[in-house]
Coordinates of C-alpha atoms in Angstrom, one line a residue:
X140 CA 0.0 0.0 0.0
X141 CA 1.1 3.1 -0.8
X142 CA 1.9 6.1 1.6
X143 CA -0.8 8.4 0.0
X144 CA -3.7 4.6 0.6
X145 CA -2.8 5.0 3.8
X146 CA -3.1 8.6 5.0
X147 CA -6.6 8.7 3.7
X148 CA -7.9 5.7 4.7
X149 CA -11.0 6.3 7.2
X150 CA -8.8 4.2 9.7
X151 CA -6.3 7.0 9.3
X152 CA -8.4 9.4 10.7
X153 CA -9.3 10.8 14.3
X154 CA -12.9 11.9 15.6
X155 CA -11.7 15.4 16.2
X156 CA -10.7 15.8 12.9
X157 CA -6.9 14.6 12.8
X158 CA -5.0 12.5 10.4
X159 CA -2.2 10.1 11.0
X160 CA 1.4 11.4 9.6
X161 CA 4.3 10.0 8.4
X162 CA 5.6 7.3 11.2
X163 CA 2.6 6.6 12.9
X164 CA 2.6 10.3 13.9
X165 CA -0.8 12.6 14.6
X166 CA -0.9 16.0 12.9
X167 CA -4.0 18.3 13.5
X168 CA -6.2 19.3 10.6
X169 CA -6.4 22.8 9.6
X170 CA -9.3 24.7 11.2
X171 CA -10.5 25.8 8.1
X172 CA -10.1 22.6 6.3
X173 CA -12.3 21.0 9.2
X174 CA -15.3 23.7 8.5
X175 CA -15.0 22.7 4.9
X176 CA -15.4 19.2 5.2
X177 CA -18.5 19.7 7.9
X178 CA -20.3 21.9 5.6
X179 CA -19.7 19.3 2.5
X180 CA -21.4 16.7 4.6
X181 CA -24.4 19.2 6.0
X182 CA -25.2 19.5 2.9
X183 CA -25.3 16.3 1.3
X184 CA -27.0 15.3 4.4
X185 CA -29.7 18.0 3.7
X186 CA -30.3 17.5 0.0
X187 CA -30.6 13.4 0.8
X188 CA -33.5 15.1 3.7
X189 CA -35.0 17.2 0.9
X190 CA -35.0 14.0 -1.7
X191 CA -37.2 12.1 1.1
X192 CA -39.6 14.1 2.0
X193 CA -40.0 15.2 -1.7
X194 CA -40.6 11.9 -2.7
X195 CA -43.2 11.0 0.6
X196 CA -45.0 14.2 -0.4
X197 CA -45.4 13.1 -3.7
X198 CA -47.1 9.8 -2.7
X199 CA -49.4 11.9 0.1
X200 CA -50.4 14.3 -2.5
X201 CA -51.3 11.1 -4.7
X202 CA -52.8 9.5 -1.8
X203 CA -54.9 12.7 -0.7
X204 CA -55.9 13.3 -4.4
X205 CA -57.3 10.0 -4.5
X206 CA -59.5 10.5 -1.4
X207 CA -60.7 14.7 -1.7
X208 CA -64.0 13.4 -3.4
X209 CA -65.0 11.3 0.4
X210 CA -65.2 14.4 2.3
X211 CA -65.7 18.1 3.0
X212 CA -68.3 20.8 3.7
X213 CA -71.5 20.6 1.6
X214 CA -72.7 24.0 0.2
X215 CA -74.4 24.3 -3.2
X216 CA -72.0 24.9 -5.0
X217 CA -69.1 22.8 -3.6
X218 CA -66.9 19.7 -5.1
X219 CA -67.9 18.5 -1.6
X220 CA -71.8 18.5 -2.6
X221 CA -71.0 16.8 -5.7
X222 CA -69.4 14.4 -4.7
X223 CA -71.9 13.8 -1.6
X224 CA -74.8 13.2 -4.0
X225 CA -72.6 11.3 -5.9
X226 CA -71.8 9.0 -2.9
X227 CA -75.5 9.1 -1.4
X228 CA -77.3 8.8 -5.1
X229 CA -79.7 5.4 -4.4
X230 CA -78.9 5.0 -0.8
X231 CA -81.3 4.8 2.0
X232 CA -80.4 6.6 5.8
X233 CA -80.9 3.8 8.4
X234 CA -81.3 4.9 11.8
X235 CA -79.0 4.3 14.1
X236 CA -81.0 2.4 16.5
X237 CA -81.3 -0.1 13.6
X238 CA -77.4 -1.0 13.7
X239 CA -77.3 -4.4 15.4
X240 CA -75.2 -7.8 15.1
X241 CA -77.4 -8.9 12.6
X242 CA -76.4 -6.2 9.9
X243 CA -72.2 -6.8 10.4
X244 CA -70.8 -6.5 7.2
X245 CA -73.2 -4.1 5.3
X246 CA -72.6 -1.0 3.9
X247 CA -74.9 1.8 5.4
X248 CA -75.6 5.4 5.3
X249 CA -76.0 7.2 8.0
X250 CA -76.8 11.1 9.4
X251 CA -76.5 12.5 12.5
X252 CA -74.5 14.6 15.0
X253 CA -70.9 14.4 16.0
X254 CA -71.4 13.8 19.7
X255 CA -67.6 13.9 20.5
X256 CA -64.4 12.4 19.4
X257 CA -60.7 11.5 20.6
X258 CA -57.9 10.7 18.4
X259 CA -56.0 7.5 19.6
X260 CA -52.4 7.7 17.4
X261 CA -54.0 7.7 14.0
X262 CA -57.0 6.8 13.9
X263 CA -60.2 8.7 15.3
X264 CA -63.3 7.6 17.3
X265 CA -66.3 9.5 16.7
X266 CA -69.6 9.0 18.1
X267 CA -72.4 10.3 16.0
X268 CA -75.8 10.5 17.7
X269 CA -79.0 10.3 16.1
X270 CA -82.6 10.9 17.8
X271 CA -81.0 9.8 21.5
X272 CA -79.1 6.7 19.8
X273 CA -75.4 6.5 19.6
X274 CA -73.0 4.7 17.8
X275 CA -68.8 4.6 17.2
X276 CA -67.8 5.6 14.1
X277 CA -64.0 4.7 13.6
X278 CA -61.6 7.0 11.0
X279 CA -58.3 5.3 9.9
X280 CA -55.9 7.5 8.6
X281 CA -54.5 4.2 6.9
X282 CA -57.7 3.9 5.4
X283 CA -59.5 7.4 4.5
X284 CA -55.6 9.5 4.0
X285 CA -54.2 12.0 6.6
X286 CA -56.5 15.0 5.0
X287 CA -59.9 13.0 5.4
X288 CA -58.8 12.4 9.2
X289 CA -58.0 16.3 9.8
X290 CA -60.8 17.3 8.6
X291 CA -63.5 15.3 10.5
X292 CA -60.6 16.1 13.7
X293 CA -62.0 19.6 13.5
X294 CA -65.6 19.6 13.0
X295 CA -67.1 20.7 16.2
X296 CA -69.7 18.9 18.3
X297 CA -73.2 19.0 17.3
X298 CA -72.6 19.6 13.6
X299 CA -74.5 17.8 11.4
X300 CA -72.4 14.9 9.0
X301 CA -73.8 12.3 6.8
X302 CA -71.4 9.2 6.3
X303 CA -71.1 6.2 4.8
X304 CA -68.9 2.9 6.2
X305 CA -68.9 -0.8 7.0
X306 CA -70.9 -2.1 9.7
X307 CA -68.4 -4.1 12.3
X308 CA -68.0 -5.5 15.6
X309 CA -65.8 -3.9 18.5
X310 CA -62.9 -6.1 19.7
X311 CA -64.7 -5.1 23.2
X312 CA -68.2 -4.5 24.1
X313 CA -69.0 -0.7 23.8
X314 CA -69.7 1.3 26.8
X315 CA -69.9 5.1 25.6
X316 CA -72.9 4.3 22.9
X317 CA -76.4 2.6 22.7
X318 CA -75.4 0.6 19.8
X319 CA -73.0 -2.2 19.9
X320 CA -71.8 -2.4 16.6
X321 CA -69.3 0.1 15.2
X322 CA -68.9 2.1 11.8
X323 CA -65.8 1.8 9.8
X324 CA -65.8 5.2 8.0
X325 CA -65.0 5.5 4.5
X326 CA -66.9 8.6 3.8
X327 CA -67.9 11.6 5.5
X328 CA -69.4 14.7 4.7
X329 CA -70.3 17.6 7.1
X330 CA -73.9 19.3 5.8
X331 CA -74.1 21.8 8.7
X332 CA -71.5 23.2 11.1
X333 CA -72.2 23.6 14.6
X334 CA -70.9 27.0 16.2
X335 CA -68.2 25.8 18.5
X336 CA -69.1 27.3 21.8
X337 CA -72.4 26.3 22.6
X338 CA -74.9 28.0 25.4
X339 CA -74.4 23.8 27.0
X340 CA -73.1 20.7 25.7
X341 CA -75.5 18.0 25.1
X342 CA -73.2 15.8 26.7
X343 CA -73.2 18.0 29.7
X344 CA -77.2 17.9 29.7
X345 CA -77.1 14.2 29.3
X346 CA -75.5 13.2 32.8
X347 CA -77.6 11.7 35.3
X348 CA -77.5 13.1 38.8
X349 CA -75.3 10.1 39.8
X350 CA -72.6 10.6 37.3
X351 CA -72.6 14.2 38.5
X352 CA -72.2 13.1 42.2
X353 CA -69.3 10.7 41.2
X354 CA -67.6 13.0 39.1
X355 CA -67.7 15.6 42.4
X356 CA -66.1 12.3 44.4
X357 CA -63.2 11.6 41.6
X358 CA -62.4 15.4 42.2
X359 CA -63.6 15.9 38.5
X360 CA -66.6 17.9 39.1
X361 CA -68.9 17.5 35.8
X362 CA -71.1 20.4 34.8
X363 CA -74.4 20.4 36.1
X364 CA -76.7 22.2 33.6
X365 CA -79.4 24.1 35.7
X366 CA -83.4 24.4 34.3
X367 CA -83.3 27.6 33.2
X368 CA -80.3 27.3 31.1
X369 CA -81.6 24.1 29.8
X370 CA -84.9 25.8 28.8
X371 CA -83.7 29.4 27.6
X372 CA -81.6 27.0 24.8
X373 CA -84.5 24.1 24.6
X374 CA -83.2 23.3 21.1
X375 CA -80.0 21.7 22.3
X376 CA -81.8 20.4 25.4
X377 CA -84.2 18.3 23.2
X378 CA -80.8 16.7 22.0
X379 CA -79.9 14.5 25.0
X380 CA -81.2 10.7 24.5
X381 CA -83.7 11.4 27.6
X382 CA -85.6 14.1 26.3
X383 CA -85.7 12.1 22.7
X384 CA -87.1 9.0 24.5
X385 CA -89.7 11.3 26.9
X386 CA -91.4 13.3 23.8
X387 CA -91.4 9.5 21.9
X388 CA -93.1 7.8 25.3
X389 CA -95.8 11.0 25.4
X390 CA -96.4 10.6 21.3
X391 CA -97.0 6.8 22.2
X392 CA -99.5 7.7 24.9
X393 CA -101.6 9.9 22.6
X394 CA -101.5 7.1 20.0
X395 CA -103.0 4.5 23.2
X396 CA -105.8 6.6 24.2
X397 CA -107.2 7.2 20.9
X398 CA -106.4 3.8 20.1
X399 CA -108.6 2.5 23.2
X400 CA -111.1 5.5 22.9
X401 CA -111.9 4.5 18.8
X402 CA -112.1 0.6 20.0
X403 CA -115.0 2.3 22.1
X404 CA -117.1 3.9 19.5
X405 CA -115.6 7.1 20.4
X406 CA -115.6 9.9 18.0
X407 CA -112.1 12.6 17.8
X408 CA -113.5 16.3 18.0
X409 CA -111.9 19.7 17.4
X410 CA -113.5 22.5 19.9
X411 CA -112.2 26.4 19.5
X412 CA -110.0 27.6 22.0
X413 CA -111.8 31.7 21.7
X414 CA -114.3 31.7 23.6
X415 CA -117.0 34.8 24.7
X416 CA -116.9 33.4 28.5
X417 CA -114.6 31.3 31.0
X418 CA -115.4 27.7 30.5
X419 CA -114.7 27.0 34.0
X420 CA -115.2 30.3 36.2
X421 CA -113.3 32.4 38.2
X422 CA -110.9 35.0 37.1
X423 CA -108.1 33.0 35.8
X424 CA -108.3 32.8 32.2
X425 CA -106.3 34.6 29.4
X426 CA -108.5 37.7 28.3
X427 CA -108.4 39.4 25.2
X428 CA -110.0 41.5 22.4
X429 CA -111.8 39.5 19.8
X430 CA -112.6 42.2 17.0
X431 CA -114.2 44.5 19.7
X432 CA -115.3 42.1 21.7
X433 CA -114.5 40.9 25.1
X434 CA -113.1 37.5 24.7
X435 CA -110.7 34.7 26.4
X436 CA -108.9 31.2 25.4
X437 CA -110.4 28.3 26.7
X438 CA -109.9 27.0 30.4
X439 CA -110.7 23.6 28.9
X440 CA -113.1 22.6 25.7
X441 CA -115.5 21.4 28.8
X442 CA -119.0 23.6 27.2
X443 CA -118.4 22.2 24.0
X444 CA -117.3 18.9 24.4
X445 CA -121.1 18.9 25.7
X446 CA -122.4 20.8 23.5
X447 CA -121.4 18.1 21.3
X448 CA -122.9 15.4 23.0
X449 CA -126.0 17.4 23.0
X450 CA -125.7 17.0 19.2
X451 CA -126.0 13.5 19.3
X452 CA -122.6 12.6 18.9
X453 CA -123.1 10.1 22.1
X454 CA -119.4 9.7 23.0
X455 CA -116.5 12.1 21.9
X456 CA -113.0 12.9 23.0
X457 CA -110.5 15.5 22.3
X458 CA -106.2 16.2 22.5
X459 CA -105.6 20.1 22.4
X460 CA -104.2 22.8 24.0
X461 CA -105.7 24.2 27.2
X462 CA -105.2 27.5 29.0
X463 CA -105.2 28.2 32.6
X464 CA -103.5 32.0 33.9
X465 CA -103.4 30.5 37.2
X466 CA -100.6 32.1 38.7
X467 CA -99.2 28.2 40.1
X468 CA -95.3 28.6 40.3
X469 CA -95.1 24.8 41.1
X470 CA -93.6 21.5 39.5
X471 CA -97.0 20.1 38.0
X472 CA -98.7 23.4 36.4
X473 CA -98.4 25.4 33.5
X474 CA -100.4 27.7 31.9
X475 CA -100.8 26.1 28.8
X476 CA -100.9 22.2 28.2
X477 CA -102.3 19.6 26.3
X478 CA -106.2 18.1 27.5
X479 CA -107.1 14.5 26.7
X480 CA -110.4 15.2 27.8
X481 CA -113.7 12.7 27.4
X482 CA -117.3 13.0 27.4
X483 CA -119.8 10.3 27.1
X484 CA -123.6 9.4 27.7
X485 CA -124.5 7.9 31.0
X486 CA -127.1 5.2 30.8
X487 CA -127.8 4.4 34.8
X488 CA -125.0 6.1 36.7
X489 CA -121.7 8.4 36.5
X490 CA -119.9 4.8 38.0
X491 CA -119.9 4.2 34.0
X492 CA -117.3 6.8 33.5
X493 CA -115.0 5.7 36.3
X494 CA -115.4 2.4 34.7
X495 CA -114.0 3.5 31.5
X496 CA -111.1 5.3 33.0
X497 CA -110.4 1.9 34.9
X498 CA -110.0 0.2 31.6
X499 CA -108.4 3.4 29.3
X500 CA -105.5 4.0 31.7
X501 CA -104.2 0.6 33.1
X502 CA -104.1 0.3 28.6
X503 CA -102.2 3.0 27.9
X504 CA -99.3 2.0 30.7
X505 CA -99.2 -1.5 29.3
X506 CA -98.6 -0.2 26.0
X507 CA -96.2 1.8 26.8
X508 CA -94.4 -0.8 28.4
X509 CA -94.5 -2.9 25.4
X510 CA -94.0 -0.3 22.5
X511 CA -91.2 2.0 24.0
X512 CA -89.1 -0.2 25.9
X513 CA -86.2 1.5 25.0
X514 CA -87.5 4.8 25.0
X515 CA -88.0 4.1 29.1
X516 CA -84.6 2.5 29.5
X517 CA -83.3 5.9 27.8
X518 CA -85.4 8.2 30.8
X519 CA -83.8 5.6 33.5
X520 CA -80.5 5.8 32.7
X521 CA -80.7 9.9 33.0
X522 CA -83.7 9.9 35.8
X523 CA -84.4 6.4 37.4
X524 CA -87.6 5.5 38.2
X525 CA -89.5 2.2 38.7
X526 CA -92.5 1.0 36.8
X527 CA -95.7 2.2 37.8
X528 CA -97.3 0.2 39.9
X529 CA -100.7 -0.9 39.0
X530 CA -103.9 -3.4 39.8
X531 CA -105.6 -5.3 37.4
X532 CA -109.2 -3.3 38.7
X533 CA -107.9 -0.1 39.4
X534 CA -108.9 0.9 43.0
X535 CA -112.2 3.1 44.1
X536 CA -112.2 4.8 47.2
X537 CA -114.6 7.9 48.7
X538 CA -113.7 11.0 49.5
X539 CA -114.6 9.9 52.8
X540 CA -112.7 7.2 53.0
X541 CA -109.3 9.1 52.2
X542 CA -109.9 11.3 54.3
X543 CA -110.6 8.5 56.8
X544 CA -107.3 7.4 55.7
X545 CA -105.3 10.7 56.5
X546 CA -107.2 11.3 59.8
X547 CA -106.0 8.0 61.1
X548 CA -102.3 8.5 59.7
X549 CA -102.9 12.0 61.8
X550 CA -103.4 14.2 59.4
X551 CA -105.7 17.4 59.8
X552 CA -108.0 18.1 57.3
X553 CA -111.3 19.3 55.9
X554 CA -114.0 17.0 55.1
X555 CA -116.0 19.3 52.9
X556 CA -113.1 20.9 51.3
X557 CA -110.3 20.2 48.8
X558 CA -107.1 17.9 49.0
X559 CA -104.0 20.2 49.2
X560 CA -100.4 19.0 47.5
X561 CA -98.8 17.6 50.5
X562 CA -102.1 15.1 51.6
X563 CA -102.6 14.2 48.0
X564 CA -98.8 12.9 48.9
X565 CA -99.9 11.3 51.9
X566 CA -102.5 9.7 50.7
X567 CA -100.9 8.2 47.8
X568 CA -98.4 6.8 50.6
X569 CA -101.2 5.2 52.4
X570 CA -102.4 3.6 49.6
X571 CA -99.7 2.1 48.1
X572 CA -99.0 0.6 51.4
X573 CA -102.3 -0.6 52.2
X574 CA -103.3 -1.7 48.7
X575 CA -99.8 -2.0 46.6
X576 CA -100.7 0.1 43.7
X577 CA -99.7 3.4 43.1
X578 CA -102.5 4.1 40.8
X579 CA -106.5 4.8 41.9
X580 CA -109.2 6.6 42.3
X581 CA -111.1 8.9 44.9
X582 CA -114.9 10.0 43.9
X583 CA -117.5 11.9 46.1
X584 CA -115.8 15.2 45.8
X585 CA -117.6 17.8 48.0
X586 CA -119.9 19.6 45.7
X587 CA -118.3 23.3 46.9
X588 CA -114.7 22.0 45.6
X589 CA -116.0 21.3 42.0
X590 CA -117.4 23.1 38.9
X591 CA -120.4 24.7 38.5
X592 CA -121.5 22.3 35.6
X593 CA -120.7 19.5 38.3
X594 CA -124.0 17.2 39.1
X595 CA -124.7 17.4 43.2
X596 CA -125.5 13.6 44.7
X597 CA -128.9 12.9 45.1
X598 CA -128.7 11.5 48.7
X599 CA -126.3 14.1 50.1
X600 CA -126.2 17.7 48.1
X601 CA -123.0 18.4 50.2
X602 CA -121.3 15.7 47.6
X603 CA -120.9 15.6 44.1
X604 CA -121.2 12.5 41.3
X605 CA -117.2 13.3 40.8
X606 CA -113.7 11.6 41.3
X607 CA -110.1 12.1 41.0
X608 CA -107.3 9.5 39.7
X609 CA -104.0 10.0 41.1
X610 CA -100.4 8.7 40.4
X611 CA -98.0 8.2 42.9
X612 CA -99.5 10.6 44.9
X613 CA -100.3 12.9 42.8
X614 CA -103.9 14.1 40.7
X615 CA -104.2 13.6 37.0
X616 CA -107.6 13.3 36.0
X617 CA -110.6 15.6 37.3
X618 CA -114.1 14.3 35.7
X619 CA -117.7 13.8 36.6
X620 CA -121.4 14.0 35.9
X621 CA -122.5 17.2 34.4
X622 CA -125.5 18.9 35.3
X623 CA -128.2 18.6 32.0
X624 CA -131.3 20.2 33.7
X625 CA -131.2 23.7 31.8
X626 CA -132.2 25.5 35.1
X627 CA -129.8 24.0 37.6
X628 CA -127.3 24.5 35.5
X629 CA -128.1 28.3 35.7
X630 CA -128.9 27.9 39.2
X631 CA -124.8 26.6 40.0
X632 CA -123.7 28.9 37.7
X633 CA -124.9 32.3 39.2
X634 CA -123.3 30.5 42.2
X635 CA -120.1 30.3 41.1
X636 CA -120.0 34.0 40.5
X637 CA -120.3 33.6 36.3
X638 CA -122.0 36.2 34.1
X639 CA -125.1 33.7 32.5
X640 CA -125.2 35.7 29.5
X641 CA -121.8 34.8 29.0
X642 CA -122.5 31.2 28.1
X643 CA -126.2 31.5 27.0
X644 CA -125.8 29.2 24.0
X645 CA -123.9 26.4 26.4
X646 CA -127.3 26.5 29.0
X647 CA -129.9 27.2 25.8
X648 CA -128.3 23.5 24.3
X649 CA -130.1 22.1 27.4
X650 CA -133.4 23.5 26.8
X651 CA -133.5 21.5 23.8
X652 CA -133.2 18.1 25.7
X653 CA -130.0 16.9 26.7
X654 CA -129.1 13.2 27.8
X655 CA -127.3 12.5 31.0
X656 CA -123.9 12.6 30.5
X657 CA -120.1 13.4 32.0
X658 CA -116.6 13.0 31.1
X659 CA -113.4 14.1 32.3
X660 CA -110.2 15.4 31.6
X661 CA -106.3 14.6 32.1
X662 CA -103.2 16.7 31.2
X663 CA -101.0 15.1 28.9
X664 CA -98.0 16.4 30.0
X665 CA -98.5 15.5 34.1
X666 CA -99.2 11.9 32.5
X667 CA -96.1 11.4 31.4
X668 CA -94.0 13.5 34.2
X669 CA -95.7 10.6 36.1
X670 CA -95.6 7.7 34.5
X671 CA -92.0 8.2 34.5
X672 CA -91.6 9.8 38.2
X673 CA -90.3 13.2 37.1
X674 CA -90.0 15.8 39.4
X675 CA -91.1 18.7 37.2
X676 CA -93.1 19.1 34.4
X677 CA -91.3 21.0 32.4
X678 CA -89.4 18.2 31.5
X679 CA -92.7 17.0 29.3
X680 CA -93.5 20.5 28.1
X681 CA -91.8 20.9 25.0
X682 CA -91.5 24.5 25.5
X683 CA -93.1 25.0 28.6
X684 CA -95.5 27.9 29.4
X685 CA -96.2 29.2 33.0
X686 CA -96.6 32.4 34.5
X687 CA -93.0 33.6 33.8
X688 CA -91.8 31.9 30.8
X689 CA -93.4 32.8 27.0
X690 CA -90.3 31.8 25.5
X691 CA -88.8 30.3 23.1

């Protein structure tokens, strides 16, 4: 080997930048020969860098390219809404409460909301949510490209995506959604962005008072979304899967009692809701000018429903607003609701009526039971309750007899006058222990506490041919025999402190021969607040209305 091989062999050479000399000797390099070499290799080192990432941004551009047409905002005039019409062209939306086990493997389309997301290295979990049903949707980068994953990163909760994936099973059973199944996204596209700082979150609004409690305990304290805020933004509110399941459960009970009423021979009316004079007296109705004329909205549709039995229509019922100005700041009024309200003949006695309710109710809570079962497993999980408890021949008692009831329990109370909140509680306590059912009945009402259009008991004028029904402790249904002897009626009227004139046409359909007859009416809302042992019924007003509140 030569002398010149040797000296610049790499074995030659030090780490600080010296070479070996003649006779095994170490000379140092020249300072400025040293910065030479250094930047030589910087820069080879930097255009290999540049070469690298040139040539991976190539195949992510070509990758990305290949993908734009899966995703993005739709406007009108958008590649994105092209290509989302494109994708959904022939398609059908199935719900998400429809995504079970037995679908694994198919291709579905699905809208919704983006309920939240986390990004676990690359691939993110989103779960949409759909009517109060929830199910994981899962974006692969590998799968969809990096640009596709960004963009659904960033869309904010609540907006409103439609998507399109592969139905699949979870490695482990799902926790954080109703459905057990999971979507693996191959499409998205957002139709409507969400601001991203909402009044509340829906997740927020969704959290039972238990989770709440526990999250206080973990030293996590989880927002607790008061009534007011909840109401003032009712749009989001309606979001959460409890208040989804609660308007489903009081649509379902409508649907049983016309179901059961029809079955019956009854016949659905419309009455008006203007009226010339208060349908039930007093001062607490909603007055107004009608074209000049002194006018107010209906207490209930009580003179016309009869009216209309007058007209031979022999049994009638009615769902529609009612109006009451009462000014009740408490958890069970409002000052507009919905009536189920009932009027039929009476062939021998008002008995009949009770009979019917015995029958009508005890069907609509078994319907319930069977038609939205997951509807009330959505209100438990949020507000837990226990099924209402029942007899097969709901339960009559007397006035007297509750009353009875409370005296013996020690409880002070009038026998001639009305049933406040707190012993409509006690009694309802009573009963359930006494007779195991937290639904019943309590007729003989004193004739002073009832309407004037109320019939009086033959055998004791004091008393009235009228009940109550009650669940868990609380009234839900005030009905009775009405008064069809034209001059009575007058009679009870003047009584009552109501201006005859005023409903002239209601006492005049008497005078032209009227069979006997009663009825009664329920509030649709206080059904449902009880049925599923809510404490305020707001919660099944879908935008409430009492004495302070008009909007939204």
């Amino acid at each position: 080997m030569s002398f010149s091989d040797r000296t610049a062999s790499p074995s030659s050479q030090r780490r600080d930048g010296g070479t070996r000399g003649f006779g095994g000797i170490w000379r140092e390099e020249s300072k400025k020969a040293a910065k030479k070499r250094a930047a030589t290799l910087k820069k080879r080192l930097y255009r290999k860098k540049e070469r690298e990432e040139a040539t991976s941004s190539s195949s992510s551009l070509t990758e990305d390219e290949s993908f734009s047409s899966n995703y993005g905002d739709v406007t009108p005039k958008s590649a994105a809404g092209r290509s989302w019409r494109e994708a959904v062209e022939g398609k059908e939306l199935t719900d998400v409460s429809n995504l079970v086990e037995e679908i694994v493997g198919s291709e579905v389309s699905l809208r919704g909301r983006v309920h939240n997301h986390r990004l676990v290295a690359k691939i993110l979990f989103v779960i949409l949510r759909e009517s109060g049903f929830t199910v994981q949707c899962v974006v692969e980068e590998a799968r969809v490209g990096t640009s596709m994953l960004n963009f659904v990163k960033q869309l904010s909760h609540e907006s409103v995506v439609e998507l399109i994936g592969l139905v699949s099973l979870p490695k482990k059973p799902l926790t954080a959604t109703s459905q057990q199944v999971e979507i693996h996204v191959t499409k998205m596209y957002c139709l409507s962005r969400s601001l991203p700082n909402l009044p509340l979150a829906v997740v927020d609004a969704a959290r039972s008072e238990a989770d709440i409690e526990k999250s206080v305990k973990d030293g996590k304290p989880a927002a607790r979304v008061l009534q007011d805020t909840r109401l003032n933004n009712r749009p989001l509110d309606l979001r959460t899967p409890a208040n989804q399941a609660l308007f489903r459960i009081q649509c379902h009970v409508q649907i049983a009692f016309r179901e059961f009423l029809l079955s019956k021979g009854f016949l659905e009316i419309h009455t008006p809701k203007l009226m010339a004079g208060s349908s039930e007296g007093g001062s607490a109705v909603f007055r107004l000018d009608y074209k000049g004329q002194p006018a107010c909205l209906a207490q209930s549709p009580q003179l016309h429903k009869q009216m209309a039995i007058c007209g031979d229509m022999r049994r009638v019922f009615e769902v529609g607003p009612v109006f009451r100005a009462e000014d009740s700041f408490t958890h069970r009024h409002l000052c507009e609701f919905v009536g189920l309200d009932v009027e039929m003949e009476i062939r021998m006695h008002y008995s009949e009526i009770m009979d019917l309710v015995g029958d009508l109710f005890p069907f609509i809570f078994t319907k319930i039971e069977e038609r939205c079962p997951k509807e009330l497993e959505s209100v438990r999980r949020q507000y837990p309750f226990h099924s209402l408890k029942f007899l097969p021949q709901t339960l009559r008692l007397t006035f007297a007899e509750g009353i009875q009831m409370l005296k013996e329990a020690g409880e002070e109370v009038d026998p001639l006058g009305d049933l406040n909140t707190e012993s409509e509680k006690k009694l309802g306590q009573l009963v359930l222990e006494k007779y195991k059912t937290e639904f019943y009945m309590l007729h003989r009402y004193p004739s002073a506490v009832r309407p004037f259009y109320t019939m009086p008991c033959e055998d004791d004028s004091n008393y009235s041919n009228s009940f109550d029904v009650f669940i868990r402790g609380e009234e839900i249904i005030s009905g009775a025999q009405r008064i069809h002897d034209p001059e009575l009626l007058e009679k009870r009227a003047r009584e009552c402190g109501i201006d005859v004139k005023t409903i002239s046409t209601y006492i005049d359909a008497f005078r032209y021969g009227a069979p006997p007859h009663g009825g009664f009416g329920a509030g649709l809302e206080r059904v449902v607040m009880l049925l599923c042992a809510l404490n305020n019924i707001r919660k099944t007003s879908l935008f409430p209305r009492d004495p302070k509140r008009l909007a939204p």
